[in-house]
Structure formats: C-alpha cells, structure tokens
mmCIF file of C-alpha atoms and ligand atoms in Angstrom:
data_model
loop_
_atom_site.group_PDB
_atom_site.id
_atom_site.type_symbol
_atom_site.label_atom_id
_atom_site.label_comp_id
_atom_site.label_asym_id
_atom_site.label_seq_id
_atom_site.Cartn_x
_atom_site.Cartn_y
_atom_site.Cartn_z
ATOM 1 C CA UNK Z 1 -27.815 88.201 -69.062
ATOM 2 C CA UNK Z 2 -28.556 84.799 -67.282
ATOM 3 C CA UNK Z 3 -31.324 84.314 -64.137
ATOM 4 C CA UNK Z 4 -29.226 84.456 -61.159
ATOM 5 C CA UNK Z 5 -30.663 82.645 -58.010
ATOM 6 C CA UNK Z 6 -28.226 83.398 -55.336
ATOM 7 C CA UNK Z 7 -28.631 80.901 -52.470
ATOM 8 C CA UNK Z 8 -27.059 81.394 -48.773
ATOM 9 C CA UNK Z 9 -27.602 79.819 -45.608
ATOM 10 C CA UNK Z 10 -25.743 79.327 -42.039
ATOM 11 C CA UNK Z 11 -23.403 77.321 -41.723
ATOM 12 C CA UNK Z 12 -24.244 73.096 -42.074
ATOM 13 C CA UNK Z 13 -27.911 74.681 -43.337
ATOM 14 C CA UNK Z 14 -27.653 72.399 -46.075
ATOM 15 C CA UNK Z 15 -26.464 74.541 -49.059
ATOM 16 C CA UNK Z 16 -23.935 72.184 -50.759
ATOM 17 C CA UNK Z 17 -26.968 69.572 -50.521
ATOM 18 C CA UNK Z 18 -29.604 71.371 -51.923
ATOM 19 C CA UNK Z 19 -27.258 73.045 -54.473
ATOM 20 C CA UNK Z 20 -26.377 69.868 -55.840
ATOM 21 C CA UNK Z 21 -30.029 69.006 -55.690
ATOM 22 C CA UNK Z 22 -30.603 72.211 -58.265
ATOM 23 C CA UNK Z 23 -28.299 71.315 -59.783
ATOM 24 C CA UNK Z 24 -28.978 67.368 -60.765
ATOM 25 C CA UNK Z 25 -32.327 69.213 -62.146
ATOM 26 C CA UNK Z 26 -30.302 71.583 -64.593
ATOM 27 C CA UNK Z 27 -28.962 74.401 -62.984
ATOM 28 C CA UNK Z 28 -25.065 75.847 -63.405
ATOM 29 C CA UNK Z 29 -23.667 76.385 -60.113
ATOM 30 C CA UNK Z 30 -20.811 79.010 -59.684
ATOM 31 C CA UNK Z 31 -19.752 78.602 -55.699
ATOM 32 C CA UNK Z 32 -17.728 81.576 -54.025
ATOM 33 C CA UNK Z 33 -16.386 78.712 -51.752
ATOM 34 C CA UNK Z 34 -15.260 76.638 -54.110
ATOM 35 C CA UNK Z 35 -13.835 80.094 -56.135
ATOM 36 C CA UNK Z 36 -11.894 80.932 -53.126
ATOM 37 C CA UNK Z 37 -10.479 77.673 -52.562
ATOM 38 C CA UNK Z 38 -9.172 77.540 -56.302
ATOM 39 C CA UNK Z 39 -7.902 81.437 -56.212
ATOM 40 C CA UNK Z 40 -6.009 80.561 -52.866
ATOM 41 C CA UNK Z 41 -4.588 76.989 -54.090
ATOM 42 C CA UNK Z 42 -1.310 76.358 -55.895
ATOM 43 C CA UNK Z 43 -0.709 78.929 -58.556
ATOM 44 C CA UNK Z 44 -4.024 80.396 -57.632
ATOM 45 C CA UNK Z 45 -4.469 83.563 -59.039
ATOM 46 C CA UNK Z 46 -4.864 85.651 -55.320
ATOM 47 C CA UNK Z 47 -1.365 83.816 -54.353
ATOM 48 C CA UNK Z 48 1.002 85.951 -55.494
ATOM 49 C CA UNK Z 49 -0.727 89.008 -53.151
ATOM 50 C CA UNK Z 50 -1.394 87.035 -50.329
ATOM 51 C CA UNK Z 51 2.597 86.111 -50.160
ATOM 52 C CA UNK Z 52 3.391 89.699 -50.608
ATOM 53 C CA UNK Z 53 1.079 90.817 -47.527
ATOM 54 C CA UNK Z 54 1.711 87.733 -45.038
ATOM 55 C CA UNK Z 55 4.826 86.307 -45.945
ATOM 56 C CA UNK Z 56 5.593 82.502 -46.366
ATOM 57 C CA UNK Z 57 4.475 81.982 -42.939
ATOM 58 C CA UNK Z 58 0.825 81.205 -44.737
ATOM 59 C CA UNK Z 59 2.288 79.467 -47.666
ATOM 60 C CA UNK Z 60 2.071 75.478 -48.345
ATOM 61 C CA UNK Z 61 4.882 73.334 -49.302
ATOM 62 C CA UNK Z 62 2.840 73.093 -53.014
ATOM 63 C CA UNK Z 63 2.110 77.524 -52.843
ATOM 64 C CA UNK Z 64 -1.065 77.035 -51.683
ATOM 65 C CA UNK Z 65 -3.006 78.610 -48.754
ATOM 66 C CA UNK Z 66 -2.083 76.986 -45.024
ATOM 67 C CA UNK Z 67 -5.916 77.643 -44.344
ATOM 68 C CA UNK Z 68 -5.363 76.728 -40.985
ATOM 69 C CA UNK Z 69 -2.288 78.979 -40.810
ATOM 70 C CA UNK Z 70 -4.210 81.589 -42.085
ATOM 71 C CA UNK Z 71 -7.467 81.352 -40.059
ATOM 72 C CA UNK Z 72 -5.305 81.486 -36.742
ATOM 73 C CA UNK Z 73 -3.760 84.646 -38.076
ATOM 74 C CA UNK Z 74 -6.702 86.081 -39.041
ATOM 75 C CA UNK Z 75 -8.374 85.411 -36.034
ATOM 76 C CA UNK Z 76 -5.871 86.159 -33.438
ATOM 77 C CA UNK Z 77 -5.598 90.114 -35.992
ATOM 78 C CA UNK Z 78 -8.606 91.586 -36.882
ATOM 79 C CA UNK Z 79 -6.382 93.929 -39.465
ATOM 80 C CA UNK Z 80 -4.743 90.936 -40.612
ATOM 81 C CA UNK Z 81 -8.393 89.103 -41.797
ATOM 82 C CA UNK Z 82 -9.574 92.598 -43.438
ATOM 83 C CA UNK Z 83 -6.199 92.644 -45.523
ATOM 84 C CA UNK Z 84 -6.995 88.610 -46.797
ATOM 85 C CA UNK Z 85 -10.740 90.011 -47.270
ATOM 86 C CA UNK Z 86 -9.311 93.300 -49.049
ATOM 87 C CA UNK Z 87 -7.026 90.437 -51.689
ATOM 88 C CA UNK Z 88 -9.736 87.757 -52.128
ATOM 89 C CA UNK Z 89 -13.616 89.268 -52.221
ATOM 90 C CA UNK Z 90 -12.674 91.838 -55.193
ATOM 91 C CA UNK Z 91 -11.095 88.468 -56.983
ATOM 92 C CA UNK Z 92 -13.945 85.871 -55.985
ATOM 93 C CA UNK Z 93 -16.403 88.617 -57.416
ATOM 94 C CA UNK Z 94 -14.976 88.936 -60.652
ATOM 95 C CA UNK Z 95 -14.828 85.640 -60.920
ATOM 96 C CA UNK Z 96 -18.058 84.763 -60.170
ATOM 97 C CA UNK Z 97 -19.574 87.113 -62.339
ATOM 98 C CA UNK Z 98 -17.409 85.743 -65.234
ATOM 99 C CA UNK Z 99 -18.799 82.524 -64.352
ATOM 100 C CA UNK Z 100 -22.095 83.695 -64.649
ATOM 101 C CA UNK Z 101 -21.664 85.303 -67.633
ATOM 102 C CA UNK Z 102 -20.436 82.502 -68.915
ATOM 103 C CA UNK Z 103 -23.538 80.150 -68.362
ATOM 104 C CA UNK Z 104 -25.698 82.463 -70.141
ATOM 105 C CA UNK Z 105 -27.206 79.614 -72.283
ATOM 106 C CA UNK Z 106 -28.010 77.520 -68.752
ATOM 107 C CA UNK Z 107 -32.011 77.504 -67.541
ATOM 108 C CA UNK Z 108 -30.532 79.590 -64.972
ATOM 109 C CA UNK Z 109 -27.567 80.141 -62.533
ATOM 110 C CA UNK Z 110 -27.314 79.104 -58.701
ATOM 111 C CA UNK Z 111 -25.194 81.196 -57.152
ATOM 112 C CA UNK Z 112 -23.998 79.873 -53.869
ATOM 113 C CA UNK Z 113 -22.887 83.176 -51.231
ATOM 114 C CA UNK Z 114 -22.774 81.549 -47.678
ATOM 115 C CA UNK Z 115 -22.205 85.382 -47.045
ATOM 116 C CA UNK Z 116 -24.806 86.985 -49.142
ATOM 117 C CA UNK Z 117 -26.259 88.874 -46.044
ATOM 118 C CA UNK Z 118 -23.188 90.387 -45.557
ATOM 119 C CA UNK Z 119 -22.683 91.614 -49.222
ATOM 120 C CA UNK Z 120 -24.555 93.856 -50.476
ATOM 121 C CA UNK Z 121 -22.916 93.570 -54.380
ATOM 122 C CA UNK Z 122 -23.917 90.032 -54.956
ATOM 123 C CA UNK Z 123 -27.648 90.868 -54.048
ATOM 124 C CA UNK Z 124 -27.907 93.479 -56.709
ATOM 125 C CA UNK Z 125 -26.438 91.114 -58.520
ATOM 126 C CA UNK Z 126 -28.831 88.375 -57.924
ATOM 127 C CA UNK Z 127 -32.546 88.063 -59.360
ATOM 128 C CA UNK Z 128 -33.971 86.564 -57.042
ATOM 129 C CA UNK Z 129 -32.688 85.036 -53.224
ATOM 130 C CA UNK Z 130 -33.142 81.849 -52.198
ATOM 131 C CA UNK Z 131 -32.627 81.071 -47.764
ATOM 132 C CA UNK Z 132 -31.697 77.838 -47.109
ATOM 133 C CA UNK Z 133 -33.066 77.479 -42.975
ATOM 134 C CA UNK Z 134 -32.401 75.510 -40.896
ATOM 135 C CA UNK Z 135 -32.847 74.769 -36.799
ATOM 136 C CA UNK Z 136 -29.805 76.088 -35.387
ATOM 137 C CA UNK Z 137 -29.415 72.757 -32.784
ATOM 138 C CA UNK Z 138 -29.395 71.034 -36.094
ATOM 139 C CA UNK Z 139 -26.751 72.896 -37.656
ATOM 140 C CA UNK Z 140 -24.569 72.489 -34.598
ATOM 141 C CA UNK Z 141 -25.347 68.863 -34.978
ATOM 142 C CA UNK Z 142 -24.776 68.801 -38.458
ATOM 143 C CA UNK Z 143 -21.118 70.471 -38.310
ATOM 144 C CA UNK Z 144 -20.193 68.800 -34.987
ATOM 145 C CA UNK Z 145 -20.673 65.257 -36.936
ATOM 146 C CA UNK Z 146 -18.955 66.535 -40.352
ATOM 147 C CA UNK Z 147 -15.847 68.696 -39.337
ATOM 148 C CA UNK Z 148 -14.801 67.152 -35.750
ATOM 149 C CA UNK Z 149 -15.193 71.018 -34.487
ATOM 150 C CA UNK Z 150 -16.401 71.824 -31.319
ATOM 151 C CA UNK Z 151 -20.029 72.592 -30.455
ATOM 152 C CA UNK Z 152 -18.291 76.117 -29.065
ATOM 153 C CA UNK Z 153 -16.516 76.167 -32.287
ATOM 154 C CA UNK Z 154 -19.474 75.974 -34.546
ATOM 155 C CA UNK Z 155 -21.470 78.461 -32.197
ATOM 156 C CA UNK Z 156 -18.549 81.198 -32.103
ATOM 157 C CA UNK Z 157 -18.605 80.943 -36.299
ATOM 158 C CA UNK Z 158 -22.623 81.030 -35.668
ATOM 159 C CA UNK Z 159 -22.162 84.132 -33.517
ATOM 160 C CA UNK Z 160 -20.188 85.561 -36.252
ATOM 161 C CA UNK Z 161 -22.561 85.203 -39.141
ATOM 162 C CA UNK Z 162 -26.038 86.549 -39.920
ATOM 163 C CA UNK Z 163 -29.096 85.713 -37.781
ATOM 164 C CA UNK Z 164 -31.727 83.401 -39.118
ATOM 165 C CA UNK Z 165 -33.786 86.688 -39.059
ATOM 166 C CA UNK Z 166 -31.711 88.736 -40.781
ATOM 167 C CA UNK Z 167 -30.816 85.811 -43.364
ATOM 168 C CA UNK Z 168 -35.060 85.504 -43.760
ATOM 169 C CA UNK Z 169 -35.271 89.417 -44.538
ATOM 170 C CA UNK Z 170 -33.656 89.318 -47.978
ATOM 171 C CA UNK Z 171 -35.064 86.627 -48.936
ATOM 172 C CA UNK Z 172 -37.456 85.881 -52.140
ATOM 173 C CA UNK Z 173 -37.416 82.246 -51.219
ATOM 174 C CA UNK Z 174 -37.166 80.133 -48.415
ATOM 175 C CA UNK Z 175 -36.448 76.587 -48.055
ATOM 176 C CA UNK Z 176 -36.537 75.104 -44.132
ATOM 177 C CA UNK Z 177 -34.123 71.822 -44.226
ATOM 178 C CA UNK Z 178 -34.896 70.598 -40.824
ATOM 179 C CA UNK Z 179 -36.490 67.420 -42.197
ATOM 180 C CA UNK Z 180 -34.573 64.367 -43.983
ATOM 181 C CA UNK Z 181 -34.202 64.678 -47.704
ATOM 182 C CA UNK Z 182 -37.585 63.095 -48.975
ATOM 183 C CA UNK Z 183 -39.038 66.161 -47.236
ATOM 184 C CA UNK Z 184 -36.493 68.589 -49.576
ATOM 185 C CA UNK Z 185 -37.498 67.241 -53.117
ATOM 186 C CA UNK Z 186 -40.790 68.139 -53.572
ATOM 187 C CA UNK Z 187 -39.650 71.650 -52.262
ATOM 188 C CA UNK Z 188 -36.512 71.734 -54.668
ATOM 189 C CA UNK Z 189 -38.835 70.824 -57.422
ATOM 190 C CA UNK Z 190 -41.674 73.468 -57.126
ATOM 191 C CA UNK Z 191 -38.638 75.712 -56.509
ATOM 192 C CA UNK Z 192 -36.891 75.158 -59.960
ATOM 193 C CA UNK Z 193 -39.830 75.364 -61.805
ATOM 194 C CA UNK Z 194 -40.687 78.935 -60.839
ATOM 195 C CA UNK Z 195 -36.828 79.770 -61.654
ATOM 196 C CA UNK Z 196 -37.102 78.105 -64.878
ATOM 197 C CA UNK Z 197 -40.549 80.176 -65.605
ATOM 198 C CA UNK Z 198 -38.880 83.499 -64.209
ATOM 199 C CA UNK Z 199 -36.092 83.494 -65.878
ATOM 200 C CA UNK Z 200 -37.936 82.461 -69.447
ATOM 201 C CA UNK Z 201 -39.651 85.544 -68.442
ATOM 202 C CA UNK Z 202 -36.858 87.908 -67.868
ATOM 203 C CA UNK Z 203 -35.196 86.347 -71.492
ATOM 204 C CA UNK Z 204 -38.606 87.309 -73.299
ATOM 205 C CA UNK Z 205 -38.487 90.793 -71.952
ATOM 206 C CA UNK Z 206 -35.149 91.506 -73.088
ATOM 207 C CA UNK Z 207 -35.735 90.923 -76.410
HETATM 208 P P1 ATP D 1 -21.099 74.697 -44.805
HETATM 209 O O1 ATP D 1 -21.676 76.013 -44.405
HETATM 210 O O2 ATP D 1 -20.266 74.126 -43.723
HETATM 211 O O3 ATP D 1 -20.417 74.713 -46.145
HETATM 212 P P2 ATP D 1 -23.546 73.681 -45.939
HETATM 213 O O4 ATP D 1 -24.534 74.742 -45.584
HETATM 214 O O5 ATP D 1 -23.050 73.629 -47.349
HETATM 215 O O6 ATP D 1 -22.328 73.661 -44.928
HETATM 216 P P3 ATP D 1 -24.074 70.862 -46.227
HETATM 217 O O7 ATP D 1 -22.624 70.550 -46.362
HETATM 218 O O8 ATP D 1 -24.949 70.744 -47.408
HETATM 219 O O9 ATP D 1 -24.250 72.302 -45.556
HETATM 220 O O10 ATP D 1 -24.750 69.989 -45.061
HETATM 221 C C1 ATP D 1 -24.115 69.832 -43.807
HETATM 222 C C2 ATP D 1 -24.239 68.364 -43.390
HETATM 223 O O11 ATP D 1 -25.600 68.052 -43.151
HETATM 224 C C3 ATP D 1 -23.755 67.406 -44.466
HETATM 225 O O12 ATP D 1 -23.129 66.326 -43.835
HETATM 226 C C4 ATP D 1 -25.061 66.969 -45.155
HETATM 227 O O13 ATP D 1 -24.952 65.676 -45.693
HETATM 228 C C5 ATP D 1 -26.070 67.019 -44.015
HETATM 229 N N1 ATP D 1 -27.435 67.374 -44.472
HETATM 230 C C6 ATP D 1 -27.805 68.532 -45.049
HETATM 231 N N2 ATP D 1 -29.131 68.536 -45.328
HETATM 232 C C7 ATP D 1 -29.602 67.342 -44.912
HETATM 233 C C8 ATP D 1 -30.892 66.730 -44.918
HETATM 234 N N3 ATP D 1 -31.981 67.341 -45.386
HETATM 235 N N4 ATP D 1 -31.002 65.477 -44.415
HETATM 236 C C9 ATP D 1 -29.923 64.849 -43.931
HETATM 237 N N5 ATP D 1 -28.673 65.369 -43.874
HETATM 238 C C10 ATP D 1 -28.516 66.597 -44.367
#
C-alpha cells in the first residue's frame, strides 16, 4: 500500500503551492478539491444525485454544479449543505483512495484534505500529516488579493474551519509559509526526503 502524506491547511495557507512544490520533486498528488470539482462537473459522477435532491435550480446550462447556486443554498439551509455533504464526501473518498491505490509504484502520495481536521477517515488513512501554517493576516491577505472576496468573507469561512491550534494537534509535520518562497524550498526539500526514507521503510517492512 503506498506512503500517504496527507497535507491540510487554512484557507490561502499555501497548500496548492507547496503541493505543487512536492510534487515537481516526485510526489503523486490526489486533491479532494480538485476530486470534487470533477465529481460535480458535467457528467460528473455525484450529478445525477445532486439533481435528484436539489432540483435544476443548482444545475448549469453544460449539467454541471452552479457552485455559486449551490453555496447560497447551502448556506442560507444548514439541512440543505449536510444533504450535498451526505452525496459528495462518501464519493470524493472512494475516489481518493482509488487514486491512491493507484499510485502505488510513486515515492509516495500527497494527499491534499483542506478538511483533514474535520475528518477523521482520511487521518487513519494517512501515514503521516503534514500542516501547512500560516499567519492568519496573511491568509486574509492572500485570499482578499486572489478571489476578490471580502476580508469579512474570508474571516466568516476562517471562523468556520479549524483553528491553527487544532490544525497543529494532528500534525506529524509542520511547515510555517509566512515567508516568500526561497524561505519554503529548503523546508520542502528536508521534508521529502524523510517521506521518501519513511515510506522505503514502511515498503521494506511489508515484505
Ligand atoms: P485555498 O484554501 O483557497 O485553496 P491554498 O491553501 O491552496 O488556498 P494557495 O492557493 O497555494 O493556497 O496560495 C494562496 C495564494 O497565496 C496564492 O495566490 C499563492 O500564489 C500565494 N502564496 C502561497 N504561498 C506563498 C509564498 N510562500 N510566497 C508568496 N505567495 C504565496
């Protein structure tokens, strides 16, 4: 079975950036982001449930997801968001762990969970857990500049996830991105050298 480093993070911590990063150096990445975007796209494989339980209200011209359509629901109906989570998490797990399974001959497997702290299944899952931190002005700034939200936009979704805190209490690894990127490489590189070692390691035992 393949080394699984999950990696989460807050959101604008950095964890597309330093996933890529990983992954320039070798490592397969299976996203749950990117998962859910292709299970909810056109002729995505969650589609046909999501129609059933919201109508085509939430449905794109091409049978995609209207994210935005959705998020307001969801949002505005708590029920509503736990029947979308109830469709997509089983779907973006099995998935994932397909994915996984499928990289088995890779050095290892980053597995990106911006919601790992609030899933308990993929950190069983996961050998080891990898925090990407980050100032939490920065991350405001960070968001503010990408997306066009609002800094009380960005703080409600902040409000909403884990703490730094709690985020730092399941973690094996942590990697503060408050600097620029020189400061990140040396950091990435130390970090994907122990992976590679560990999971050598935990190939040699299970033979
Ligand atoms: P989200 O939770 O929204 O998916 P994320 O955690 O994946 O975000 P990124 O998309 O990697 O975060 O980074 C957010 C923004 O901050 C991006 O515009 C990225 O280019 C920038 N950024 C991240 N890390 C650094 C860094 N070390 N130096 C400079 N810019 C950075």
């Amino acid at each position: 079975m393949s080394f699984v480093v999950a990696l989460t993070g807050g959101i604008g911590s950095g964890k597309t950036t330093v996933a890529e990063l990983f992954a320039a150096r070798g490592a397969v990445l299976v996203d749950t982001d990117a998962i859910a975007h292709d299970l909810s796209g056109p002729q995505g494989a969650a589609m046909p449930a999501i129609q059933a339980a919201f109508g085509n209200a939430v449905l794109r011209a091409d049978g995609g997801l209207d994210r935005t359509a959705m998020r307001r629901l969801a949002f505005a109906d708590p029920v509503a968001k736990s029947k979308l989570e109830e469709i997509l998490h089983p779907l973006i797990r099995l998935h994932s762990e397909a994915c996984c399974a499928a990289a088995e001959n890779a050095p290892y497997v980053l597995l990106v969970v911006p919601l790992l702290v609030e899933t308990a299944s993929y950190r069983r899952r996961a050998d080891r857990v990898l925090v990407i931190d980050c100032d939490e002005a920065l991350q405001i700034t960070r968001v503010t500049a990408r997306s066009g939200l609002s800094v009380e936009a960005v703080q409600a979704i902040m409000a909403a996830q884990a703490t730094r805190a709690q985020r730092r209490e399941v973690a094996d690894d942590v990697l503060l991105n408050d600097g620029g990127l020189d400061a990140l490489l040396p950091e990435i590189d130390g970090l994907h050298q122990r992976y590679l070692e560990l999971a050598s390691a935990k190939l040699h035992a299970g033979r």
